[in-house]
CSV table of C-alpha atoms and ligand atoms in Angstrom, one decimal:
chain,number,residue,atom,x,y,z
A,259,MET,CA,17.2,39.3,19.9
A,260,ALA,CA,17.6,36.5,17.6
A,261,LYS,CA,18.0,36.3,13.9
A,262,LYS,CA,14.7,35.6,11.5
A,263,MET,CA,13.8,32.0,11.4
A,264,TYR,CA,14.8,30.1,7.9
A,265,ASP,CA,12.0,28.0,6.3
A,266,THR,CA,13.3,24.3,7.4
A,267,PRO,CA,10.3,22.2,5.6
A,268,ASN,CA,12.7,18.8,5.5
A,269,LEU,CA,13.1,19.3,9.3
A,270,ASP,CA,9.5,20.0,10.2
A,271,GLU,CA,9.2,17.1,8.5
A,272,LEU,CA,11.1,15.4,11.4
A,273,GLU,CA,8.6,16.8,14.1
A,274,THR,CA,5.5,14.8,13.2
A,275,GLY,CA,6.0,11.6,13.8
A,276,PRO,CA,5.4,9.8,17.2
A,277,TRP,CA,8.6,10.7,19.2
A,278,PRO,CA,10.2,14.0,20.2
A,279,SER,CA,12.4,15.6,17.9
A,280,PHE,CA,15.9,17.1,18.2
A,281,VAL,CA,14.5,19.8,15.8
A,282,THR,CA,12.3,21.1,18.4
A,283,GLY,CA,14.6,21.5,20.9
A,284,LEU,CA,17.0,23.3,18.0
A,285,LYS,CA,14.4,25.7,17.6
A,286,ARG,CA,13.2,26.5,21.1
A,287,LEU,CA,17.3,27.3,21.7
A,288,ALA,CA,17.1,29.0,18.5
A,289,LYS,CA,14.8,31.4,19.7
A,290,GLU,CA,17.1,33.2,21.6
A,291,SER,CA,20.2,32.1,20.0
A,292,ASP,CA,21.6,33.3,16.3
A,293,MET,CA,23.9,30.4,16.3
A,294,MET,CA,21.0,27.8,16.5
A,295,VAL,CA,19.4,29.8,13.6
A,296,ASP,CA,22.2,29.7,11.5
A,297,LEU,CA,22.8,25.6,12.4
A,298,LEU,CA,19.1,25.1,11.5
A,299,GLY,CA,19.5,27.0,8.1
A,300,GLN,CA,22.6,24.9,7.3
A,301,LEU,CA,21.1,21.6,8.9
A,302,GLU,CA,17.8,22.2,6.0
A,303,THR,CA,20.4,22.8,3.7
A,304,SER,CA,22.0,19.1,4.1
A,305,TYR,CA,18.8,17.8,4.5
A,306,ARG,CA,17.8,19.5,0.7
A,307,THR,CA,21.0,18.6,-1.0
A,308,LYS,CA,22.0,15.5,0.8
A,309,PHE,CA,25.7,16.7,1.5
A,310,GLY,CA,27.3,17.6,4.7
A,311,TYR,CA,29.1,20.5,5.2
A,312,TRP,CA,31.3,20.7,8.2
A,313,LYS,CA,35.0,20.0,8.1
A,314,GLY,CA,37.4,19.2,10.6
A,315,GLY,CA,40.8,21.5,11.8
A,316,THR,CA,42.4,22.3,14.6
A,317,VAL,CA,41.1,23.9,17.7
A,318,GLY,CA,42.3,22.6,21.4
A,319,VAL,CA,42.4,24.2,24.8
A,320,VAL,CA,46.2,24.9,26.9
A,321,GLY,CA,47.7,21.8,27.4
A,322,TYR,CA,45.6,19.5,26.2
A,323,GLY,CA,46.1,17.6,22.9
A,324,GLY,CA,42.0,16.3,22.5
A,325,GLY,CA,38.9,16.6,23.5
A,326,ILE,CA,37.4,19.3,21.2
A,327,ILE,CA,35.9,17.9,17.9
A,328,PRO,CA,36.2,21.3,15.4
A,329,ARG,CA,33.6,21.9,13.4
A,330,PHE,CA,33.6,24.3,10.9
A,331,THR,CA,31.6,24.6,8.1
A,332,GLU,CA,32.2,24.7,4.3
A,333,LEU,CA,29.0,26.1,2.8
A,334,LYS,CA,30.4,29.4,1.2
A,335,ASP,CA,29.0,31.6,-1.5
A,336,GLU,CA,31.2,32.3,-4.1
A,337,ASN,CA,32.8,35.1,-2.5
A,338,GLY,CA,34.3,32.6,0.3
A,339,THR,CA,32.0,33.6,2.9
A,340,PRO,CA,30.1,31.3,5.0
A,341,VAL,CA,26.4,31.5,4.5
A,342,PHE,CA,25.4,31.1,8.0
A,343,PRO,CA,28.0,32.7,9.0
A,344,GLU,CA,27.0,32.7,13.2
A,345,ALA,CA,27.2,28.7,12.9
A,346,ALA,CA,30.1,28.5,10.7
A,347,GLU,CA,32.3,27.5,13.9
A,348,PHE,CA,30.3,24.8,15.6
A,349,HIS,CA,32.7,23.3,17.6
A,350,THR,CA,31.9,20.4,20.2
A,351,LEU,CA,33.7,20.0,24.0
A,352,ARG,CA,34.0,16.5,25.5
A,353,ILE,CA,33.6,16.4,29.0
A,354,MET,CA,33.7,13.4,31.3
A,355,PRO,CA,30.9,13.0,33.1
A,356,PRO,CA,30.5,11.8,36.8
A,357,ALA,CA,31.1,8.0,37.0
A,358,GLY,CA,28.1,6.4,37.2
A,359,MET,CA,26.3,9.3,35.5
A,360,HIS,CA,25.3,10.8,38.7
A,361,TYR,CA,24.1,14.7,38.6
A,362,SER,CA,22.5,16.9,41.0
A,363,SER,CA,19.8,18.9,39.2
A,364,ASP,CA,21.7,21.7,40.9
A,365,LEU,CA,24.8,20.7,39.0
A,366,LEU,CA,22.9,20.5,36.0
A,367,ARG,CA,21.4,24.0,36.2
A,368,GLN,CA,25.1,25.0,36.7
A,369,MET,CA,26.0,23.4,33.8
A,370,CYS,CA,23.4,24.6,31.8
A,371,ASP,CA,24.1,28.2,32.4
A,372,ALA,CA,28.0,27.9,32.7
A,373,TRP,CA,27.7,26.9,28.9
A,374,LEU,CA,25.1,30.0,27.9
A,375,GLU,CA,27.2,32.2,29.7
A,376,THR,CA,30.8,31.2,28.3
A,377,GLY,CA,29.2,31.8,24.4
A,378,GLY,CA,28.2,28.0,24.0
A,379,SER,CA,24.9,26.9,21.9
A,380,GLY,CA,22.7,26.3,24.9
A,381,LEU,CA,22.9,22.8,23.3
A,382,ILE,CA,24.2,19.5,25.4
A,383,ALA,CA,24.2,15.9,24.9
A,384,LEU,CA,23.8,14.0,27.9
A,385,HIS,CA,25.6,11.2,26.7
A,386,GLY,CA,27.2,10.8,23.4
A,387,GLN,CA,28.3,7.5,22.2
A,388,SER,CA,31.5,7.7,23.8
A,389,GLY,CA,30.0,8.8,27.2
A,390,ASP,CA,30.7,12.0,27.4
A,391,ILE,CA,28.6,15.5,27.8
A,392,MET,CA,28.6,16.8,24.9
A,393,LEU,CA,28.9,20.5,24.7
A,394,GLN,CA,28.0,21.1,21.2
A,395,GLY,CA,28.4,24.2,19.3
A,396,VAL,CA,31.0,27.2,20.5
A,397,LYS,CA,33.2,29.5,18.4
A,398,THR,CA,36.8,29.2,18.7
A,399,GLU,CA,37.4,32.2,20.5
A,400,ASN,CA,34.9,31.0,23.2
A,401,VAL,CA,36.2,27.0,23.5
A,402,GLN,CA,39.1,28.0,26.2
A,403,LYS,CA,36.6,30.3,28.1
A,404,ALA,CA,33.9,27.6,28.3
A,405,PHE,CA,36.5,24.6,29.3
A,406,ASP,CA,38.1,26.8,32.2
A,407,LYS,CA,34.3,27.6,33.3
A,408,PHE,CA,33.8,23.7,33.7
A,409,ASN,CA,37.1,23.0,35.0
A,410,GLU,CA,36.6,24.8,37.6
A,411,MET,CA,33.6,22.9,38.6
A,412,GLY,CA,35.8,20.1,38.6
A,413,PHE,CA,35.0,18.9,34.8
A,414,ASP,CA,38.0,17.6,33.0
A,415,LEU,CA,38.0,16.9,28.8
A,416,GLY,CA,37.5,13.8,28.1
A,417,GLY,CA,39.4,11.3,24.7
A,418,ALA,CA,38.9,12.0,21.4
A,419,GLY,CA,41.5,10.8,18.7
A,420,PRO,CA,43.7,8.1,18.8
A,421,ALA,CA,43.9,8.6,22.4
A,422,LEU,CA,42.5,6.7,25.9
A,423,ARG,CA,38.7,7.2,25.7
A,424,THR,CA,36.3,8.9,28.2
A,425,SER,CA,35.2,5.9,30.0
A,426,MET,CA,31.8,4.8,31.4
A,427,SER,CA,30.5,2.8,34.4
A,428,CYS,CA,27.0,1.7,35.0
A,429,VAL,CA,24.9,3.3,37.4
A,430,GLY,CA,26.8,0.9,39.9
A,431,ALA,CA,26.3,0.0,43.7
A,432,ALA,CA,24.9,3.1,44.4
A,433,ARG,CA,21.6,2.5,42.7
A,434,CYS,CA,21.7,-1.1,41.2
A,435,GLU,CA,21.0,-4.5,43.6
A,436,MET,CA,23.4,-6.4,40.8
A,437,SER,CA,26.2,-4.7,41.3
A,438,CYS,CA,29.3,-6.7,42.4
A,439,PHE,CA,31.6,-4.4,42.7
A,440,ASP,CA,32.7,-0.6,43.1
A,441,GLU,CA,32.3,0.3,39.1
A,442,ALA,CA,32.9,3.9,40.1
A,443,ARG,CA,36.2,3.5,42.2
A,444,ALA,CA,37.6,0.8,39.1
A,445,LEU,CA,36.7,4.0,36.6
A,446,ARG,CA,38.5,6.3,38.5
A,447,THR,CA,41.3,4.6,39.3
A,448,VAL,CA,41.9,3.0,35.8
A,449,ILE,CA,41.1,6.7,34.1
A,450,ASN,CA,42.9,8.9,36.7
A,451,ASN,CA,46.4,6.8,36.5
A,452,ASN,CA,46.3,6.3,32.3
A,453,ILE,CA,44.7,10.3,32.5
A,454,ASP,CA,47.8,11.3,30.1
A,455,ASP,CA,46.9,9.1,27.7
A,456,MET,CA,43.8,10.7,27.0
A,457,HIS,CA,44.6,13.9,27.2
A,458,ARG,CA,47.9,13.7,25.0
A,459,PRO,CA,46.7,11.5,21.8
A,460,SER,CA,49.6,9.3,21.2
A,461,LEU,CA,48.1,5.9,20.5
A,462,PRO,CA,47.8,4.1,17.5
A,463,TYR,CA,44.1,4.2,17.5
A,464,LYS,CA,41.5,4.9,20.3
A,465,PHE,CA,41.1,2.6,23.8
A,466,LYS,CA,38.1,2.7,25.3
A,467,PHE,CA,37.8,0.9,29.3
A,468,LYS,CA,33.7,0.5,30.6
A,469,PHE,CA,32.6,-0.9,33.7
A,470,SER,CA,29.4,-2.9,34.1
A,471,GLY,CA,28.3,-4.1,37.7
A,472,CYS,CA,26.8,-7.1,36.6
A,473,PRO,CA,26.5,-9.1,33.4
A,474,ASN,CA,23.4,-7.4,32.1
A,475,ASP,CA,26.2,-5.3,31.1
A,476,CYS,CA,24.2,-1.9,30.6
A,477,VAL,CA,27.2,0.3,29.4
A,478,ASN,CA,27.7,-2.5,26.9
A,479,SER,CA,31.2,-2.9,27.5
A,480,ILE,CA,31.6,-6.3,25.7
A,481,GLN,CA,30.4,-5.0,22.4
A,482,ARG,CA,32.1,-1.7,22.7
A,483,ALA,CA,35.2,-1.6,24.9
A,484,ASP,CA,38.7,-2.3,24.3
A,485,MET,CA,39.0,-3.9,28.0
A,486,ALA,CA,35.5,-4.5,29.6
A,487,VAL,CA,35.1,-5.0,33.2
A,488,ILE,CA,31.7,-7.0,33.9
A,489,GLY,CA,30.8,-7.7,37.6
A,490,THR,CA,30.2,-11.3,38.3
A,491,TRP,CA,29.9,-14.2,41.3
A,492,ARG,CA,31.6,-17.7,41.5
A,493,ASP,CA,29.3,-19.0,44.0
A,494,ASN,CA,25.3,-19.7,43.9
A,495,ILE,CA,22.8,-17.5,43.0
A,496,ARG,CA,21.2,-15.5,46.5
A,497,VAL,CA,17.3,-16.5,47.2
A,498,ASN,CA,15.2,-14.6,49.3
A,499,GLU,CA,12.5,-16.5,49.6
A,500,ALA,CA,9.6,-14.0,50.5
A,501,GLN,CA,10.3,-11.9,47.5
A,502,VAL,CA,10.1,-14.9,45.1
A,503,GLN,CA,6.6,-16.3,46.8
A,504,ASP,CA,5.6,-13.0,46.2
A,505,TYR,CA,6.5,-13.1,42.6
A,506,TYR,CA,4.9,-16.7,42.3
A,507,LYS,CA,1.6,-15.2,44.2
A,508,ALA,CA,1.5,-12.1,41.8
A,509,HIS,CA,2.3,-14.4,38.6
A,510,GLY,CA,1.5,-17.6,39.1
A,511,MET,CA,2.8,-21.0,38.1
A,512,THR,CA,2.3,-20.2,33.9
A,513,ASP,CA,4.5,-17.5,34.2
A,514,LEU,CA,6.9,-19.3,36.4
A,515,VAL,CA,7.5,-21.7,34.4
A,516,ASN,CA,7.2,-19.7,30.8
A,517,ASP,CA,9.2,-16.8,31.8
A,518,VAL,CA,11.6,-17.8,34.0
A,519,VAL,CA,12.6,-21.6,34.2
A,520,SER,CA,11.7,-22.4,30.7
A,521,LYS,CA,13.6,-19.2,29.7
A,522,CYS,CA,17.0,-20.6,31.3
A,523,PRO,CA,19.8,-21.2,28.7
A,524,THR,CA,21.2,-24.0,30.4
A,525,LYS,CA,18.3,-25.6,31.8
A,526,ALA,CA,19.6,-25.2,35.0
A,527,ILE,CA,16.2,-24.1,37.0
A,528,THR,CA,14.2,-26.8,38.3
A,529,LEU,CA,10.8,-27.0,39.9
A,530,VAL,CA,10.7,-29.8,42.4
A,531,ALA,CA,8.5,-31.0,45.3
A,532,ALA,CA,9.5,-28.8,48.4
A,533,ASP,CA,10.3,-32.2,50.5
A,534,LYS,CA,12.4,-33.2,47.5
A,535,ALA,CA,14.6,-29.9,46.9
A,536,PRO,CA,18.1,-30.9,46.9
A,537,THR,CA,20.4,-30.5,49.4
A,538,ASP,CA,23.7,-29.8,47.8
A,539,ALA,CA,25.7,-27.1,48.7
A,540,HIS,CA,25.3,-25.9,44.4
A,541,VAL,CA,22.1,-25.8,44.5
A,542,SER,CA,19.8,-22.5,45.2
A,543,VAL,CA,16.7,-23.5,46.5
A,544,ALA,CA,13.2,-20.8,46.9
A,545,LYS,CA,10.5,-22.7,48.2
A,546,LEU,CA,7.0,-21.6,46.8
A,547,GLY,CA,4.8,-22.1,49.5
A,548,ASP,CA,2.4,-24.9,48.2
A,549,GLY,CA,4.4,-27.1,48.3
A,550,ASN,CA,6.8,-26.7,45.0
A,551,ALA,CA,10.3,-25.5,45.1
A,552,LEU,CA,12.7,-23.5,42.3
A,553,CYS,CA,15.9,-24.9,42.3
A,554,ILE,CA,19.0,-23.7,40.8
A,555,ASP,CA,21.8,-25.7,39.8
A,556,ASN,CA,24.5,-23.7,40.2
A,557,LYS,CA,27.0,-25.2,38.5
A,558,ASN,CA,25.1,-25.1,34.9
A,559,CYS,CA,24.0,-21.2,35.7
A,560,VAL,CA,26.0,-19.2,33.3
A,561,ARG,CA,25.1,-15.7,34.5
A,562,CYS,CA,22.9,-14.7,32.3
A,563,MET,CA,21.1,-12.8,34.5
A,564,HIS,CA,17.7,-13.7,33.3
A,565,CYS,CA,16.4,-15.4,36.3
A,566,LEU,CA,17.2,-12.6,38.5
A,567,ASN,CA,16.4,-9.9,35.8
A,568,VAL,CA,12.5,-11.4,35.9
A,569,ILE,CA,12.6,-11.9,40.2
A,570,PRO,CA,14.4,-8.7,41.3
A,571,GLY,CA,15.2,-9.2,45.0
A,572,GLY,CA,14.0,-12.8,45.2
A,573,LEU,CA,17.2,-13.8,43.2
A,574,LEU,CA,20.3,-12.3,43.5
A,575,PRO,CA,23.8,-12.4,43.0
A,576,GLY,CA,26.2,-14.7,45.2
A,577,SER,CA,28.1,-13.1,48.3
A,578,ASP,CA,31.4,-14.4,46.6
A,579,LYS,CA,31.4,-11.3,43.9
A,580,GLY,CA,34.1,-9.9,41.2
A,581,VAL,CA,35.2,-9.3,37.7
A,582,THR,CA,35.6,-11.0,34.5
A,583,ILE,CA,38.1,-9.0,32.1
A,584,LEU,CA,37.1,-9.3,28.5
A,585,VAL,CA,39.5,-7.5,25.9
A,586,GLY,CA,38.9,-6.4,21.7
A,587,GLY,CA,35.4,-6.0,21.6
A,588,LYS,CA,34.1,-3.0,19.0
A,589,ARG,CA,31.2,-2.6,16.6
A,590,THR,CA,31.8,-2.6,13.9
A,591,LEU,CA,35.8,-3.3,13.2
A,592,LYS,CA,37.2,-3.5,9.8
A,593,ILE,CA,37.1,-7.3,10.1
A,594,GLY,CA,33.3,-7.5,11.5
A,595,ASP,CA,31.6,-7.1,14.5
A,596,LEU,CA,33.7,-8.5,17.5
A,597,MET,CA,32.3,-9.2,21.5
A,598,GLY,CA,35.6,-8.9,24.1
A,599,THR,CA,37.7,-12.3,24.4
A,600,VAL,CA,37.8,-13.1,28.7
A,601,ILE,CA,41.2,-13.0,29.3
A,602,VAL,CA,40.6,-13.0,33.3
A,603,PRO,CA,37.6,-15.5,33.6
A,604,PHE,CA,37.3,-14.2,37.5
A,605,MET,CA,39.3,-11.8,39.8
A,606,LYS,CA,38.0,-10.2,43.6
A,607,LEU,CA,38.4,-6.6,43.6
A,608,GLU,CA,37.4,-5.3,47.0
A,609,SER,CA,40.9,-4.7,48.8
A,610,ASP,CA,43.7,-1.6,47.4
A,611,ASP,CA,45.5,-4.4,46.1
A,612,ASP,CA,42.9,-5.6,43.9
A,613,PHE,CA,42.5,-2.3,42.4
A,614,GLU,CA,46.2,-1.7,42.0
A,615,LYS,CA,46.1,-5.1,40.1
A,616,LEU,CA,43.7,-4.2,37.7
A,617,ASN,CA,45.3,-0.7,36.8
A,618,ASP,CA,48.1,-2.5,36.3
A,619,LEU,CA,46.6,-4.9,33.8
A,620,GLY,CA,44.9,-1.7,32.1
A,621,ARG,CA,48.5,-0.4,32.0
A,622,THR,CA,49.9,-3.3,30.5
A,623,ILE,CA,47.7,-3.8,27.4
A,624,ILE,CA,47.5,-0.1,26.8
A,625,ASP,CA,51.8,-0.2,26.6
A,626,PHE,CA,50.9,-3.6,24.7
A,627,PHE,CA,48.3,-1.8,22.4
A,628,ALA,CA,51.0,1.3,21.9
A,629,GLU,CA,53.7,-1.1,20.7
A,630,ASN,CA,51.9,-3.5,18.6
A,631,ALA,CA,48.8,-2.2,16.9
A,632,LEU,CA,49.3,-0.9,13.5
A,633,GLU,CA,47.8,2.7,12.9
A,634,HIS,CA,44.0,2.7,12.6
A,635,GLU,CA,43.9,-0.5,14.3
A,636,ARG,CA,41.6,-1.2,17.5
A,637,THR,CA,42.5,-3.3,19.8
A,638,GLY,CA,40.4,-6.8,18.6
A,639,GLU,CA,42.0,-6.3,15.2
A,640,MET,CA,45.5,-6.6,16.5
A,641,ILE,CA,44.7,-9.8,18.6
A,642,GLU,CA,42.5,-11.5,15.4
A,643,ARG,CA,46.4,-10.4,13.4
A,644,ILE,CA,49.0,-11.6,15.9
A,645,GLY,CA,46.6,-14.0,17.2
A,646,LEU,CA,45.4,-14.3,20.9
A,647,MET,CA,48.1,-16.9,22.8
A,648,ASN,CA,50.9,-14.3,21.3
A,649,PHE,CA,48.6,-11.4,23.3
A,650,LEU,CA,48.5,-13.3,26.5
A,651,GLU,CA,52.1,-14.2,26.1
A,652,GLY,CA,52.6,-10.4,25.1
A,653,ILE,CA,50.9,-8.8,28.6
A,654,GLY,CA,51.8,-12.0,30.4
A,655,ILE,CA,48.4,-13.6,31.4
A,656,GLU,CA,48.5,-17.3,31.7
A,657,VAL,CA,45.9,-19.7,29.3
A,658,ASP,CA,43.0,-20.8,31.6
A,659,PRO,CA,40.3,-23.2,30.4
A,660,ASN,CA,37.7,-20.6,31.5
A,661,MET,CA,38.3,-18.6,28.7
A,662,ILE,CA,37.2,-20.9,26.4
A,663,SER,CA,34.0,-19.8,24.8
A,664,HIS,CA,32.8,-23.0,23.6
A,665,PRO,CA,34.2,-26.4,23.0
A,666,ARG,CA,36.3,-26.9,19.8
A,667,THR,CA,34.7,-27.7,16.5
A,668,ASN,CA,37.9,-28.4,14.8
A,669,PRO,CA,39.3,-31.5,15.0
A,670,TYR,CA,42.7,-30.9,13.3
A,671,ILE,CA,43.7,-28.9,16.7
A,672,ARG,CA,47.2,-30.2,17.6
A,673,THR,CA,47.3,-31.3,21.2
A,674,ASP,CA,50.8,-31.0,21.4
A,675,GLY,CA,51.8,-29.2,25.0
A,676,TRP,CA,48.3,-29.6,26.4
A,677,ASP,CA,49.4,-32.0,29.2
A,678,GLU,CA,51.9,-29.7,30.2
A,679,GLU,CA,49.2,-26.7,30.3
A,680,VAL,CA,47.1,-28.8,32.1
A,681,ALA,CA,49.4,-30.0,34.8
A,682,LYS,CA,50.2,-25.7,34.6
A,683,TRP,CA,46.9,-24.7,35.4
A,684,ASN,CA,46.1,-27.3,38.1
A,685,GLU,CA,48.8,-26.2,40.0
A,686,ARG,CA,47.5,-22.6,40.0
A,687,LYS,CA,44.2,-23.6,41.0
A,688,GLN,CA,45.9,-25.3,44.3
A,689,SER,CA,48.1,-22.2,44.9
A,690,ALA,CA,44.9,-19.8,44.5
A,691,ALA,CA,42.7,-22.2,46.7
B,134,LIG,FE1,19.6,-20.0,34.2
B,134,LIG,FE2,21.7,-18.7,35.5
B,134,LIG,FE3,20.6,-17.4,33.5
B,134,LIG,FE4,19.2,-18.0,35.7
B,134,LIG,S1,21.2,-16.4,35.6
B,134,LIG,S2,18.3,-17.8,34.0
B,134,LIG,S3,20.1,-19.7,36.6
B,134,LIG,S4,21.7,-19.5,33.2
């Protein structure tokens, strides 16, 4: 039988808006859990006094140096006794989710049961900012028990502290037609091979990998990953003419012009008379069935995904797929927000060798970061401090003109040595062809 609930006028207020409130969920759990009753008591106190009352500490499981977020209450009476004793220890277990966050409903039920059976509060957040399954609310004495149970089910702890962090990949090829590589395999390859750096924090600061199957970037990797792997293609947008025509029939010319043609950021899409449609190899053509044709000049397409998203199934990523790799994204750093910087404009990611290459690159970047970053400095800040050229040299990557995000605007750049770089790049291009 659960303890009597405290009055929570401030928290009650949060339930009155139009959206579901976490307070309702906590109250539901509180019907059967004293820990949640006391948690609500402490939370209400925080809302009243505008102070947080959690402090950290050291809690772990055998063999691991991270993965548990300790929380101890600081809300004590004059004798040092916690005011809300049942929630005095409210630790979180960070559990790595399956790549692409695919679960069966049976597994989700098992997880809920396991969490309650091992002394957990019942509160699970799917998923935290870093992608983890957050098992929130367990006493120190039950932490090992809860971990062992989840470990038996095939789960492992995620990262916390100055370590390689839990990775995320988008839902991916299993359920998305835009996917350009095997995201789950890429995630598992890189994370499994570097798992020691996750479980034994020894880096200057956190390091995150994220994997998005296409430039829609559903896991926000460009902003939120130290190394972002984003699917792309280098040939033409594929056209399923029948589906483009279905879209056209349903939406008409006005929508096609306003929502597709005029929204292309590089004006790569045009409408022409079908019999005048260009036959160039780099143009994708979809006849609309009314004498007009939609043409995409793929040389000017920047893979923004807009037209593909508006006509899903009608316009699709090309067949020559691969990935772009960016480094140093994070919002917000001490130096401001940073998007990732392209360090590999395009690489194939299909064969065992390709995955090996991706893994080697990830390892090289982690090693460079471990040796060169200052304490509490993310990769983006490190690159800003030491300069992109030094970073590229350090990880053994040649400069590529495709890394430029926009043409230079500063006329005082020295250009000595550029001709040699151009010659080297041409040579590399020829040997890759
Ligand atoms: Fe234009 Fe390419 Fe974006 Fe389509 S994906 S809107 S063609 S830039």
